[in-house]
Each structure stands twice: as structure tokens, then as C-alpha cells.
Amino acid sequence: PFFWVIVPAAGVGARMRADRPKQYLELAGRTILEHSLECFLDHPQLKQLVISLSVDDPYWPSLPCADDPRITRANGGKERADSVLSALLKLAELGARPHDWVLVHDAARPNLSRFDLDLLLGELADDAVGGLLAVPARDTLKRIGSDGRVAETVDRSLIWQAYTPQMFRFGALHRALADALVAGAAITDEASAMEWAGLSPRLIEGRADNLKVTRPEDLDWLRQRWSTRG
Ligand code: CTP
Ligand code: MG
């Protein structure tokens, strides 16, 4: 069995407030993006990886992996979902079939372990829909009111955080995402497109440290951790 991978990497990283898109910031001697790709490029079942990039991205061409024959470029779009749809169209050109598995992984999620990747692949191999890595909420959760005060405490056991990779069949994901975007639905990950289409993705519990670099402190945390691990 093999799988395709899509990495949307066309964001600007506004919340990081850095001098470049966050996927090109340095972590342990390489870019965050290179770390995010590594787990897939090391996997024997990878078929092809499509990366969605800004049309005028000046950073990608100088990375060593830009020449990797297993990586194909697609043009990013306005929102993350547009970038993923663009990559799905590229996958169709590359010969993806409706039943093939596609894994979508954030360019800014550099700490995916091989253990979690294989867990996801193994747990979902025979699943009709597919699913995603996710992490149960750890802290007590509050719903905030318009006055900035606690409106209520939310039942934590019912809330999980959606991580990536998210793994779905090429045909079903393509249809769900294209239809949801045409309908103007709010789509922030692949699972929400599948849900919009009436399907129920499975949640596979992954490691909390497979975090997405969103704010400066996330990168500080990863740098600290990577500098101290053996
Ligand atoms: N992404 C993308 N195309 C977009 C927007 C986002 O490919 N139009 C990608 C980002 O590059 C990132 C992933 O989607 O790998 C997750 O999005 P997010 O963390 O929101 O990244 P940014 O949009 O770059 O950050 P911000 O929202 O702070 O601007
Ligand atoms: Mg964003």
C-alpha cells in the first residue's frame, strides 16, 4: 500500500510576526518546513508529496529538498483550503485514484513522529472514511462571554484538538472540499470539509508535542526542547 501527501505551505504566518513566513524560520539547523517534510520523505510507502507554495515564494528553491523527485509543486491559494484543493488537482494530474489515501500535513508542524504517522496509517487502513491525529483537551475549558467573563465551563471530555496529518480517500476529500468551498462553508481543516459532506472522521489520539508553530512561544518551546534532547 502507498499514500500521497499534501503539505500546504503558502501561508504568511501573520501571528508569528517574523521577517518571513514561519515555515522558513530556523529550527535546529534547518527550516521548520524541512522538518515537517522529513517524516514523509523517510517513509517507504510515500508515493508523491505535493507542496502548495506562494507563486512568488523566494525561499523554497534554495532548500535541498526542492530538487527531490518525489516532491511536486502546486500553487497556493487565498486560504489554507484553497491551497489544499490546488494540491488535490495536482494529485489528479499525477494519477491519483479515488480510493487512494491522501495525508494532509501542515508545513508548520515540524515535530511529527514516525510512531504517530504509522499509528494513523495503521488505525485507518481499513476505515471507510479516514480521520486525523488529535489530542484530548488538557486544561479546563471556559466559554467566554461578550463581557470578557466566564459564560460557562465546557465539558472537557468532549473536546479534542485537531492536529495533522489528516488522512482521507482522494476522491471523497476532493469532492467534499470542492463542494464546501463553492458553498462558502467555513473550512479550516480537511476533516471539517468531510463533516460538511456528512461524513464522520475518526479521531486518533496522537502526541501533544506534534504542535503547530503558530505564535513565537511555540517556536521557542520547540527550540528549547530540540536543543536538550539526546
Ligand atoms: N496555508 C496555506 N495557504 C494559505 C494559508 C495557510 O498553504 N492560504 C498553510 C500554512 O502555510 C500552514 C498551514 O496552512 O502550513 C496552517 O495554517 P496556519 O497555521 O494558519 O499558517 P498561516 O496562515 O501561515 O499563519 P497565520 O494564520 O498566523 O497567518
Ligand atoms: Mg492561517
mmCIF file of C-alpha atoms and ligand atoms in Angstrom:
data_model
loop_
_atom_site.group_PDB
_atom_site.id
_atom_site.type_symbol
_atom_site.label_atom_id
_atom_site.label_comp_id
_atom_site.label_asym_id
_atom_site.label_seq_id
_atom_site.Cartn_x
_atom_site.Cartn_y
_atom_site.Cartn_z
ATOM 1 C CA PRO A 1 0.000 0.000 0.000
ATOM 2 C CA PHE A 2 1.102 3.561 -0.636
ATOM 3 C CA PHE A 3 -0.109 7.045 0.245
ATOM 4 C CA TRP A 4 0.042 10.538 -1.218
ATOM 5 C CA VAL A 5 0.929 13.579 0.869
ATOM 6 C CA ILE A 6 -0.168 17.213 0.593
ATOM 7 C CA VAL A 7 1.660 19.930 2.521
ATOM 8 C CA PRO A 8 0.012 23.365 2.361
ATOM 9 C CA ALA A 9 2.880 25.844 2.748
ATOM 10 C CA ALA A 10 1.522 29.024 1.215
ATOM 11 C CA GLY A 11 0.627 30.880 4.409
ATOM 12 C CA VAL A 12 2.267 34.137 5.502
ATOM 13 C CA GLY A 13 2.417 33.343 9.225
ATOM 14 C CA ALA A 14 0.898 36.628 10.365
ATOM 15 C CA ARG A 15 0.603 35.519 14.003
ATOM 16 C CA MET A 16 4.355 34.762 14.175
ATOM 17 C CA ARG A 17 5.208 38.357 13.224
ATOM 18 C CA ALA A 18 8.576 37.233 11.837
ATOM 19 C CA ASP A 19 10.540 38.571 8.861
ATOM 20 C CA ARG A 20 9.441 35.651 6.687
ATOM 21 C CA PRO A 21 6.694 33.003 6.569
ATOM 22 C CA LYS A 22 7.092 30.819 9.674
ATOM 23 C CA GLN A 23 7.739 27.600 7.721
ATOM 24 C CA TYR A 24 11.080 29.132 6.674
ATOM 25 C CA LEU A 25 12.241 30.024 10.181
ATOM 26 C CA GLU A 26 15.169 28.047 11.548
ATOM 27 C CA LEU A 27 14.833 25.145 13.983
ATOM 28 C CA ALA A 28 17.860 23.033 14.901
ATOM 29 C CA GLY A 29 19.864 23.984 11.824
ATOM 30 C CA ARG A 30 17.142 23.549 9.222
ATOM 31 C CA THR A 31 13.870 25.228 8.272
ATOM 32 C CA ILE A 32 10.651 24.250 10.041
ATOM 33 C CA LEU A 33 9.345 23.139 6.634
ATOM 34 C CA GLU A 34 12.190 20.651 6.105
ATOM 35 C CA HIS A 35 11.438 19.090 9.478
ATOM 36 C CA SER A 36 7.725 18.910 8.604
ATOM 37 C CA LEU A 37 8.530 17.034 5.371
ATOM 38 C CA GLU A 38 11.097 14.658 6.854
ATOM 39 C CA CYS A 39 8.784 12.059 8.354
ATOM 40 C CA PHE A 40 7.111 11.515 4.960
ATOM 41 C CA LEU A 41 10.287 11.538 2.875
ATOM 42 C CA ASP A 42 11.695 8.870 5.210
ATOM 43 C CA HIS A 43 8.627 6.644 4.799
ATOM 44 C CA PRO A 44 8.847 3.734 2.340
ATOM 45 C CA GLN A 45 5.142 3.948 1.446
ATOM 46 C CA LEU A 46 5.238 7.558 0.228
ATOM 47 C CA LYS A 47 4.129 7.790 -3.414
ATOM 48 C CA GLN A 48 4.469 11.529 -4.071
ATOM 49 C CA LEU A 49 4.312 14.677 -1.989
ATOM 50 C CA VAL A 50 2.665 17.820 -3.335
ATOM 51 C CA ILE A 51 3.590 21.088 -1.672
ATOM 52 C CA SER A 52 1.459 24.210 -2.149
ATOM 53 C CA LEU A 53 3.599 27.331 -2.300
ATOM 54 C CA SER A 54 3.043 31.017 -2.921
ATOM 55 C CA VAL A 55 3.679 31.779 -6.571
ATOM 56 C CA ASP A 56 6.452 34.221 -5.664
ATOM 57 C CA ASP A 57 7.971 32.178 -2.813
ATOM 58 C CA PRO A 58 11.690 33.139 -2.784
ATOM 59 C CA TYR A 59 12.768 30.635 -0.111
ATOM 60 C CA TRP A 60 11.739 27.221 -1.438
ATOM 61 C CA PRO A 61 14.126 26.983 -4.443
ATOM 62 C CA SER A 62 17.204 27.180 -2.210
ATOM 63 C CA LEU A 63 16.220 24.242 0.005
ATOM 64 C CA PRO A 64 17.951 20.917 -0.786
ATOM 65 C CA CYS A 65 14.611 19.103 -0.991
ATOM 66 C CA ALA A 66 13.410 21.411 -3.782
ATOM 67 C CA ASP A 67 15.158 19.021 -6.193
ATOM 68 C CA ASP A 68 13.694 15.856 -4.666
ATOM 69 C CA PRO A 69 11.901 13.954 -7.465
ATOM 70 C CA ARG A 70 9.255 12.792 -5.006
ATOM 71 C CA ILE A 71 8.096 16.392 -4.433
ATOM 72 C CA THR A 72 5.833 18.287 -6.837
ATOM 73 C CA ARG A 73 4.906 21.964 -6.549
ATOM 74 C CA ALA A 74 1.400 23.374 -6.658
ATOM 75 C CA ASN A 75 0.259 26.985 -6.416
ATOM 76 C CA GLY A 76 -1.139 28.019 -3.058
ATOM 77 C CA GLY A 77 -4.442 29.861 -2.751
ATOM 78 C CA LYS A 78 -6.021 32.534 -0.613
ATOM 79 C CA GLU A 79 -6.978 30.282 2.314
ATOM 80 C CA ARG A 80 -5.483 27.008 3.520
ATOM 81 C CA ALA A 81 -8.397 25.093 1.977
ATOM 82 C CA ASP A 82 -7.701 26.704 -1.421
ATOM 83 C CA SER A 83 -4.068 25.617 -1.167
ATOM 84 C CA VAL A 84 -5.121 22.049 -0.380
ATOM 85 C CA LEU A 85 -7.634 21.972 -3.243
ATOM 86 C CA SER A 86 -4.937 23.194 -5.630
ATOM 87 C CA ALA A 87 -2.691 20.345 -4.478
ATOM 88 C CA LEU A 88 -5.531 17.840 -4.946
ATOM 89 C CA LEU A 89 -5.861 18.976 -8.581
ATOM 90 C CA LYS A 90 -2.125 18.378 -8.960
ATOM 91 C CA LEU A 91 -2.544 14.896 -7.482
ATOM 92 C CA ALA A 92 -5.149 14.147 -10.137
ATOM 93 C CA GLU A 93 -2.579 15.106 -12.797
ATOM 94 C CA LEU A 94 -0.119 12.759 -11.107
ATOM 95 C CA GLY A 95 -2.583 9.887 -11.463
ATOM 96 C CA ALA A 96 -4.225 9.665 -8.015
ATOM 97 C CA ARG A 97 -7.231 7.317 -7.991
ATOM 98 C CA PRO A 98 -10.447 7.887 -5.987
ATOM 99 C CA HIS A 99 -9.687 5.169 -3.435
ATOM 100 C CA ASP A 100 -6.070 6.248 -2.764
ATOM 101 C CA TRP A 101 -5.182 7.598 0.681
ATOM 102 C CA VAL A 102 -4.088 11.232 0.904
ATOM 103 C CA LEU A 103 -2.426 12.620 4.041
ATOM 104 C CA VAL A 104 -2.543 16.397 4.540
ATOM 105 C CA HIS A 105 0.046 17.861 6.921
ATOM 106 C CA ASP A 106 0.753 21.461 7.948
ATOM 107 C CA ALA A 107 4.072 22.919 6.798
ATOM 108 C CA ALA A 108 4.427 24.459 10.254
ATOM 109 C CA ARG A 109 4.136 21.177 12.196
ATOM 110 C CA PRO A 110 7.781 20.035 12.420
ATOM 111 C CA ASN A 111 7.614 17.511 15.250
ATOM 112 C CA LEU A 112 5.539 14.665 13.777
ATOM 113 C CA SER A 113 6.919 11.321 14.967
ATOM 114 C CA ARG A 114 7.187 8.185 12.856
ATOM 115 C CA PHE A 115 5.270 6.457 15.631
ATOM 116 C CA ASP A 116 2.240 8.747 15.201
ATOM 117 C CA LEU A 117 2.402 8.580 11.416
ATOM 118 C CA ASP A 118 2.384 4.780 11.472
ATOM 119 C CA LEU A 119 -0.341 4.790 14.129
ATOM 120 C CA LEU A 120 -2.570 6.911 11.878
ATOM 121 C CA LEU A 121 -1.848 4.755 8.812
ATOM 122 C CA GLY A 122 -2.419 1.536 10.729
ATOM 123 C CA GLU A 123 -5.589 2.540 12.554
ATOM 124 C CA LEU A 124 -7.275 3.906 9.447
ATOM 125 C CA ALA A 125 -6.056 1.424 6.840
ATOM 126 C CA ASP A 126 -9.466 -0.284 6.593
ATOM 127 C CA ASP A 127 -11.610 2.697 7.556
ATOM 128 C CA ALA A 128 -14.414 3.756 5.231
ATOM 129 C CA VAL A 129 -13.943 7.487 5.858
ATOM 130 C CA GLY A 130 -10.495 8.186 7.319
ATOM 131 C CA GLY A 131 -9.568 10.516 10.136
ATOM 132 C CA LEU A 132 -6.934 12.609 11.823
ATOM 133 C CA LEU A 133 -4.447 12.828 14.642
ATOM 134 C CA ALA A 134 -5.942 14.700 17.562
ATOM 135 C CA VAL A 135 -5.234 15.419 21.210
ATOM 136 C CA PRO A 136 -7.744 15.435 24.085
ATOM 137 C CA ALA A 137 -8.151 18.838 25.742
ATOM 138 C CA ARG A 138 -5.932 19.042 28.816
ATOM 139 C CA ASP A 139 -6.989 22.195 30.591
ATOM 140 C CA THR A 140 -10.378 23.071 31.994
ATOM 141 C CA LEU A 141 -12.278 24.854 29.242
ATOM 142 C CA LYS A 142 -14.303 28.062 29.541
ATOM 143 C CA ARG A 143 -16.701 29.636 27.111
ATOM 144 C CA ILE A 144 -16.078 33.405 27.173
ATOM 145 C CA GLY A 145 -18.924 35.911 27.252
ATOM 146 C CA SER A 146 -19.013 39.261 25.447
ATOM 147 C CA ASP A 147 -18.108 40.928 28.763
ATOM 148 C CA GLY A 148 -14.800 39.014 28.924
ATOM 149 C CA ARG A 149 -16.029 36.880 31.815
ATOM 150 C CA VAL A 150 -16.662 33.168 32.002
ATOM 151 C CA ALA A 151 -20.010 32.311 30.456
ATOM 152 C CA GLU A 152 -19.726 28.620 31.344
ATOM 153 C CA THR A 153 -17.351 25.707 31.864
ATOM 154 C CA VAL A 154 -17.357 23.304 28.929
ATOM 155 C CA ASP A 155 -17.198 19.513 29.402
ATOM 156 C CA ARG A 156 -13.533 18.831 28.659
ATOM 157 C CA SER A 157 -14.020 15.133 27.948
ATOM 158 C CA LEU A 158 -15.943 16.040 24.780
ATOM 159 C CA ILE A 159 -13.291 18.331 23.285
ATOM 160 C CA TRP A 160 -10.245 17.265 21.262
ATOM 161 C CA GLN A 161 -7.804 19.442 19.350
ATOM 162 C CA ALA A 162 -7.470 18.636 15.643
ATOM 163 C CA TYR A 163 -3.869 18.008 14.560
ATOM 164 C CA THR A 164 -2.374 16.814 11.303
ATOM 165 C CA PRO A 165 -1.770 14.615 9.350
ATOM 166 C CA GLN A 166 -5.396 14.177 8.328
ATOM 167 C CA MET A 167 -5.978 11.124 6.158
ATOM 168 C CA PHE A 168 -8.813 10.702 3.661
ATOM 169 C CA ARG A 169 -9.551 8.997 0.343
ATOM 170 C CA PHE A 170 -8.578 11.155 -2.618
ATOM 171 C CA GLY A 171 -11.995 11.059 -4.313
ATOM 172 C CA ALA A 172 -14.071 11.775 -1.225
ATOM 173 C CA LEU A 173 -11.762 14.545 0.007
ATOM 174 C CA HIS A 174 -11.614 16.225 -3.381
ATOM 175 C CA ARG A 175 -15.392 16.219 -3.721
ATOM 176 C CA ALA A 176 -16.035 17.375 -0.149
ATOM 177 C CA LEU A 177 -13.506 20.200 -0.266
ATOM 178 C CA ALA A 178 -14.545 21.457 -3.707
ATOM 179 C CA ASP A 179 -18.251 21.403 -2.800
ATOM 180 C CA ALA A 180 -17.721 23.018 0.602
ATOM 181 C CA LEU A 181 -15.654 25.845 -0.902
ATOM 182 C CA VAL A 182 -18.253 26.509 -3.611
ATOM 183 C CA ALA A 183 -20.920 26.623 -0.890
ATOM 184 C CA GLY A 184 -18.838 29.110 1.100
ATOM 185 C CA ALA A 185 -18.602 26.860 4.171
ATOM 186 C CA ALA A 186 -16.015 27.685 6.850
ATOM 187 C CA ILE A 187 -13.333 25.049 6.257
ATOM 188 C CA THR A 188 -10.262 25.186 8.488
ATOM 189 C CA ASP A 189 -9.089 21.593 8.067
ATOM 190 C CA GLU A 190 -9.815 18.598 5.840
ATOM 191 C CA ALA A 191 -11.978 16.934 8.488
ATOM 192 C CA SER A 192 -14.339 19.911 8.545
ATOM 193 C CA ALA A 193 -14.854 19.511 4.785
ATOM 194 C CA MET A 194 -15.658 15.821 5.272
ATOM 195 C CA GLU A 195 -18.027 16.694 8.130
ATOM 196 C CA TRP A 196 -19.697 19.280 5.901
ATOM 197 C CA ALA A 197 -20.295 16.430 3.420
ATOM 198 C CA GLY A 198 -21.998 14.402 6.151
ATOM 199 C CA LEU A 199 -19.102 12.050 6.943
ATOM 200 C CA SER A 200 -17.587 11.325 10.382
ATOM 201 C CA PRO A 201 -13.774 11.287 10.509
ATOM 202 C CA ARG A 202 -12.174 9.155 13.211
ATOM 203 C CA LEU A 203 -10.043 10.790 15.879
ATOM 204 C CA ILE A 204 -6.737 9.021 16.514
ATOM 205 C CA GLU A 205 -5.029 10.134 19.713
ATOM 206 C CA GLY A 206 -1.573 11.456 18.935
ATOM 207 C CA ARG A 207 1.247 13.110 20.855
ATOM 208 C CA ALA A 208 0.603 16.647 22.092
ATOM 209 C CA ASP A 209 4.113 17.705 21.064
ATOM 210 C CA ASN A 210 3.174 17.409 17.371
ATOM 211 C CA LEU A 211 2.162 21.034 17.737
ATOM 212 C CA LYS A 212 1.733 23.616 15.008
ATOM 213 C CA VAL A 213 4.044 26.607 15.214
ATOM 214 C CA THR A 214 1.547 29.436 15.417
ATOM 215 C CA ARG A 215 2.981 32.022 17.820
ATOM 216 C CA PRO A 216 6.592 32.921 18.734
ATOM 217 C CA GLU A 217 6.434 30.993 22.010
ATOM 218 C CA ASP A 218 5.676 27.750 20.125
ATOM 219 C CA LEU A 219 8.989 28.010 18.292
ATOM 220 C CA ASP A 220 10.812 28.988 21.499
ATOM 221 C CA TRP A 221 9.430 25.820 23.104
ATOM 222 C CA LEU A 222 10.499 23.578 20.209
ATOM 223 C CA ARG A 223 13.970 25.115 20.007
ATOM 224 C CA GLN A 224 14.460 24.602 23.719
ATOM 225 C CA ARG A 225 13.300 21.022 23.547
ATOM 226 C CA TRP A 226 15.342 20.123 20.472
ATOM 227 C CA SER A 227 18.477 21.629 21.964
ATOM 228 C CA THR A 228 18.236 19.443 25.056
ATOM 229 C CA ARG A 229 17.203 16.104 23.616
ATOM 230 C CA GLY A 230 19.825 13.476 23.120
HETATM 231 N N1 CTP B 1 -1.554 27.752 4.449
HETATM 232 C C1 CTP B 1 -1.573 27.648 3.061
HETATM 233 N N2 CTP B 1 -2.256 28.572 2.319
HETATM 234 C C2 CTP B 1 -2.896 29.597 2.902
HETATM 235 C C3 CTP B 1 -2.898 29.712 4.323
HETATM 236 C C4 CTP B 1 -2.201 28.763 5.073
HETATM 237 O O1 CTP B 1 -0.983 26.731 2.489
HETATM 238 N N3 CTP B 1 -3.538 30.487 2.146
HETATM 239 C C5 CTP B 1 -0.786 26.769 5.236
HETATM 240 C C6 CTP B 1 0.288 27.395 6.102
HETATM 241 O O2 CTP B 1 1.465 27.612 5.331
HETATM 242 C C7 CTP B 1 0.462 26.370 7.212
HETATM 243 C C8 CTP B 1 -0.900 25.701 7.312
HETATM 244 O O3 CTP B 1 -1.632 26.104 6.155
HETATM 245 O O4 CTP B 1 1.391 25.370 6.882
HETATM 246 C C9 CTP B 1 -1.607 26.036 8.604
HETATM 247 O O5 CTP B 1 -2.061 27.376 8.585
HETATM 248 P P1 CTP B 1 -1.671 28.489 9.662
HETATM 249 O O6 CTP B 1 -1.049 27.869 10.844
HETATM 250 O O7 CTP B 1 -2.855 29.367 9.851
HETATM 251 O O8 CTP B 1 -0.494 29.291 8.901
HETATM 252 P P2 CTP B 1 -0.520 30.770 8.357
HETATM 253 O O9 CTP B 1 -1.818 31.031 7.679
HETATM 254 O O10 CTP B 1 0.733 30.955 7.569
HETATM 255 O O11 CTP B 1 -0.411 31.628 9.702
HETATM 256 P P3 CTP B 1 -1.341 32.855 10.146
HETATM 257 O O12 CTP B 1 -2.759 32.335 10.146
HETATM 258 O O13 CTP B 1 -0.849 33.244 11.501
HETATM 259 O O14 CTP B 1 -1.129 33.950 9.121
HETATM 260 MG MG MG B 2 -3.693 30.962 8.779
#
